[in-house]
PDB file of C-alpha atoms in Angstrom:
ATOM      1  CA  MET X  18     136.033 155.535  -9.178  1.00 85.00           C
ATOM      2  CA  ASN X  19     133.446 152.998 -10.257  1.00 86.00           C
ATOM      3  CA  PHE X  20     133.170 149.403  -9.037  1.00 88.00           C
ATOM      4  CA  THR X  21     134.997 147.974 -12.066  1.00 90.00           C
ATOM      5  CA  GLU X  22     137.933 150.315 -11.447  1.00 91.00           C
ATOM      6  CA  LEU X  23     137.930 149.376  -7.755  1.00 92.00           C
ATOM      7  CA  ARG X  24     138.142 145.698  -8.687  1.00 92.00           C
ATOM      8  CA  ALA X  25     141.000 146.407 -11.122  1.00 94.00           C
ATOM      9  CA  CYS X  26     142.836 148.335  -8.422  1.00 93.00           C
ATOM     10  CA  LEU X  27     142.609 145.376  -6.009  1.00 94.00           C
ATOM     11  CA  GLU X  28     143.682 142.904  -8.694  1.00 94.00           C
ATOM     12  CA  LYS X  29     146.625 145.126  -9.672  1.00 93.00           C
ATOM     13  CA  ASP X  30     147.774 145.033  -6.049  1.00 91.00           C
ATOM     14  CA  GLY X  31     147.600 141.221  -6.085  1.00 92.00           C
ATOM     15  CA  TRP X  32     144.400 140.632  -4.103  1.00 92.00           C
ATOM     16  CA  PRO X  33     142.503 137.450  -4.985  1.00 93.00           C
ATOM     17  CA  ILE X  34     139.004 138.534  -6.029  1.00 95.00           C
ATOM     18  CA  GLU X  35     135.814 136.479  -6.228  1.00 95.00           C
ATOM     19  CA  ASP X  36     132.477 137.833  -7.436  1.00 94.00           C
ATOM     20  CA  VAL X  37     129.714 137.275  -4.897  1.00 96.00           C
ATOM     21  CA  SER X  38     127.137 139.397  -6.684  1.00 95.00           C
ATOM     22  CA  GLU X  39     126.966 142.382  -9.013  1.00 92.00           C
ATOM     23  CA  ALA X  40     127.585 144.661  -6.040  1.00 95.00           C
ATOM     24  CA  THR X  41     129.824 142.481  -3.831  1.00 96.00           C
ATOM     25  CA  LEU X  42     133.362 141.153  -4.150  1.00 97.00           C
ATOM     26  CA  ARG X  43     135.149 138.776  -1.791  1.00 97.00           C
ATOM     27  CA  SER X  44     138.832 138.575  -0.960  1.00 95.00           C
ATOM     28  CA  CYS X  45     140.893 137.540   2.064  1.00 93.00           C
ATOM     29  CA  PHE X  46     144.114 138.121   3.942  1.00 90.00           C
ATOM     30  CA  ARG X  47     146.121 136.124   6.441  1.00 86.00           C
ATOM     31  CA  GLY X  48     146.825 137.638   9.806  1.00 77.00           C
ATOM     32  CA  GLY X  49     147.334 136.462  13.345  1.00 71.00           C
ATOM     33  CA  GLY X  50     147.372 132.815  12.305  1.00 77.00           C
ATOM     34  CA  ARG X  51     144.030 132.832  10.500  1.00 83.00           C
ATOM     35  CA  MET X  52     142.409 133.855   7.247  1.00 89.00           C
ATOM     36  CA  PHE X  53     140.172 136.924   7.381  1.00 92.00           C
ATOM     37  CA  PRO X  54     137.454 137.131   4.721  1.00 95.00           C
ATOM     38  CA  VAL X  55     137.027 140.617   3.267  1.00 96.00           C
ATOM     39  CA  PHE X  56     133.861 141.683   1.496  1.00 97.00           C
ATOM     40  CA  ILE X  57     133.710 144.794  -0.669  1.00 97.00           C
ATOM     41  CA  HIS X  58     130.123 145.918  -1.130  1.00 97.00           C
ATOM     42  CA  LYS X  59     128.927 148.785  -3.312  1.00 95.00           C
ATOM     43  CA  GLU X  60     125.899 150.883  -2.488  1.00 93.00           C
ATOM     44  CA  PRO X  61     124.767 153.696  -4.799  1.00 90.00           C
ATOM     45  CA  GLU X  62     126.936 156.325  -3.113  1.00 91.00           C
ATOM     46  CA  HIS X  63     129.469 154.467  -0.979  1.00 93.00           C
ATOM     47  CA  VAL X  64     131.526 151.320  -0.759  1.00 96.00           C
ATOM     48  CA  THR X  65     132.106 149.223   2.365  1.00 97.00           C
ATOM     49  CA  PHE X  66     135.192 147.094   2.951  1.00 97.00           C
ATOM     50  CA  ALA X  67     134.413 144.613   5.747  1.00 97.00           C
ATOM     51  CA  VAL X  68     135.908 141.671   7.594  1.00 96.00           C
ATOM     52  CA  ILE X  69     132.927 139.375   8.173  1.00 95.00           C
ATOM     53  CA  PRO X  70     133.067 137.626  10.536  1.00 93.00           C
ATOM     54  CA  PHE X  71     135.781 139.206  12.621  1.00 94.00           C
ATOM     55  CA  LEU X  72     134.440 137.329  15.641  1.00 93.00           C
ATOM     56  CA  ARG X  73     131.235 135.629  16.732  1.00 93.00           C
ATOM     57  CA  LEU X  74     129.432 137.341  19.615  1.00 94.00           C
ATOM     58  CA  PRO X  75     129.319 134.962  22.613  1.00 93.00           C
ATOM     59  CA  GLU X  76     125.957 133.402  23.469  1.00 91.00           C
ATOM     60  CA  ASP X  77     126.451 134.093  27.172  1.00 92.00           C
ATOM     61  CA  GLU X  78     124.825 137.513  27.630  1.00 92.00           C
ATOM     62  CA  ALA X  79     127.226 138.690  30.358  1.00 93.00           C
ATOM     63  CA  VAL X  80     130.277 137.795  28.272  1.00 93.00           C
ATOM     64  CA  GLY X  81     128.646 139.325  25.196  1.00 92.00           C
ATOM     65  CA  ASP X  82     128.130 142.564  27.125  1.00 94.00           C
ATOM     66  CA  VAL X  83     131.847 142.657  27.996  1.00 95.00           C
ATOM     67  CA  VAL X  84     132.771 142.091  24.339  1.00 95.00           C
ATOM     68  CA  VAL X  85     130.351 144.750  23.071  1.00 95.00           C
ATOM     69  CA  ASP X  86     131.560 147.208  25.703  1.00 96.00           C
ATOM     70  CA  ARG X  87     135.146 146.730  24.519  1.00 97.00           C
ATOM     71  CA  LEU X  88     134.114 147.071  20.857  1.00 97.00           C
ATOM     72  CA  LEU X  89     132.454 150.419  21.632  1.00 96.00           C
ATOM     73  CA  ARG X  90     135.605 151.672  23.355  1.00 97.00           C
ATOM     74  CA  LEU X  91     137.731 150.520  20.414  1.00 97.00           C
ATOM     75  CA  ASN X  92     135.451 152.406  18.013  1.00 97.00           C
ATOM     76  CA  ARG X  93     136.407 155.645  19.778  1.00 96.00           C
ATOM     77  CA  GLU X  94     140.129 154.804  19.515  1.00 95.00           C
ATOM     78  CA  MET X  95     140.339 153.581  15.915  1.00 96.00           C
ATOM     79  CA  ASN X  96     140.811 155.776  12.853  1.00 92.00           C
ATOM     80  CA  LEU X  97     138.732 155.092   9.709  1.00 93.00           C
ATOM     81  CA  ALA X  98     137.419 151.698  10.862  1.00 97.00           C
ATOM     82  CA  LYS X  99     134.544 150.653  13.096  1.00 98.00           C
ATOM     83  CA  PHE X 100     133.154 147.546  14.725  1.00 97.00           C
ATOM     84  CA  SER X 101     129.500 146.568  14.513  1.00 97.00           C
ATOM     85  CA  VAL X 102     127.411 143.455  15.100  1.00 95.00           C
ATOM     86  CA  ASP X 103     125.119 142.061  12.404  1.00 94.00           C
ATOM     87  CA  GLU X 104     121.779 140.315  12.849  1.00 94.00           C
ATOM     88  CA  ASP X 105     123.500 136.900  12.971  1.00 93.00           C
ATOM     89  CA  GLY X 106     125.696 137.874  15.931  1.00 92.00           C
ATOM     90  CA  ASP X 107     128.833 138.283  13.826  1.00 95.00           C
ATOM     91  CA  VAL X 108     131.192 141.086  14.781  1.00 97.00           C
ATOM     92  CA  VAL X 109     132.047 143.100  11.666  1.00 97.00           C
ATOM     93  CA  LEU X 110     135.143 145.271  11.195  1.00 98.00           C
ATOM     94  CA  SER X 111     134.536 147.773   8.398  1.00 98.00           C
ATOM     95  CA  VAL X 112     135.654 150.885   6.559  1.00 97.00           C
ATOM     96  CA  ASP X 113     133.330 153.047   4.431  1.00 95.00           C
ATOM     97  CA  TYR X 114     134.217 155.448   1.617  1.00 94.00           C
ATOM     98  CA  ARG X 115     132.165 157.577  -0.746  1.00 91.00           C
ATOM     99  CA  LEU X 116     132.485 155.824  -4.075  1.00 86.00           C
ATOM    100  CA  GLU X 117     132.808 158.957  -6.212  1.00 84.00           C
ATOM    101  CA  ASP X 118     135.714 160.257  -4.094  1.00 84.00           C
ATOM    102  CA  LEU X 119     137.562 156.930  -3.918  1.00 90.00           C
ATOM    103  CA  ASP X 120     141.029 156.686  -5.432  1.00 92.00           C
ATOM    104  CA  PRO X 121     143.563 153.811  -5.565  1.00 93.00           C
ATOM    105  CA  SER X 122     145.467 155.018  -2.490  1.00 93.00           C
ATOM    106  CA  GLU X 123     142.250 154.925  -0.441  1.00 93.00           C
ATOM    107  CA  VAL X 124     141.499 151.392  -1.635  1.00 93.00           C
ATOM    108  CA  ARG X 125     144.931 150.365  -0.334  1.00 92.00           C
ATOM    109  CA  ASP X 126     144.321 152.340   2.889  1.00 93.00           C
ATOM    110  CA  ALA X 127     141.009 150.556   3.464  1.00 94.00           C
ATOM    111  CA  ILE X 128     142.581 147.110   3.164  1.00 93.00           C
ATOM    112  CA  ASP X 129     145.619 148.176   5.218  1.00 93.00           C
ATOM    113  CA  VAL X 130     143.406 149.545   8.010  1.00 95.00           C
ATOM    114  CA  LEU X 131     141.317 146.374   8.118  1.00 95.00           C
ATOM    115  CA  SER X 132     144.366 144.119   8.232  1.00 93.00           C
ATOM    116  CA  PHE X 133     146.087 146.291  10.859  1.00 95.00           C
ATOM    117  CA  TYR X 134     143.123 146.372  13.247  1.00 96.00           C
ATOM    118  CA  ALA X 135     142.175 142.729  12.623  1.00 95.00           C
ATOM    119  CA  GLU X 136     145.662 141.575  13.609  1.00 93.00           C
ATOM    120  CA  LYS X 137     145.920 144.044  16.488  1.00 94.00           C
ATOM    121  CA  TYR X 138     142.600 143.261  18.174  1.00 95.00           C
ATOM    122  CA  GLN X 139     141.843 139.655  17.212  1.00 93.00           C
ATOM    123  CA  PRO X 140     143.812 138.015  20.072  1.00 92.00           C
ATOM    124  CA  GLU X 141     142.277 140.262  22.744  1.00 93.00           C
ATOM    125  CA  MET X 142     138.739 139.897  21.417  1.00 94.00           C
ATOM    126  CA  ARG X 143     139.028 136.107  21.122  1.00 92.00           C
ATOM    127  CA  ARG X 144     140.182 135.940  24.756  1.00 93.00           C
ATOM    128  CA  LEU X 145     137.260 138.115  25.883  1.00 92.00           C
ATOM    129  CA  ALA X 146     134.737 136.077  23.879  1.00 91.00           C
ATOM    130  CA  ALA X 147     136.146 132.773  25.200  1.00 90.00           C
ATOM    131  CA  SER X 148     135.828 133.777  28.856  1.00 75.00           C
ATOM    132  CA  GLU X 149     132.320 132.314  29.135  1.00 52.00           C
TER     133      GLU X 149
END
């Protein structure tokens, strides 16, 4: 699947799509009482679907350590998705696929996995991050 076909697949399924750049699309979904931005970014050999930001890492180092510790444990429990932290301190929830192997069912799976884990873990992670 190429990036144009990926975009068409998302649009066919009713996702609002905005071009951010030649290699990045933006969409969103509502879950847990908030809107989650989803970015779809193409690299030469893979595509990343990511909720950015899922959460902001707390400034208090001790609280941040608790949050990061929990994110690492969740990474071992989750299927397909992973948490990471970017250089701005934003927690990112993402799914990666090889672009050449991608098919429409995997595009749907990627979005479903992100929305499932975002809704499942958002309340807990917000409580942890707010405990400073």
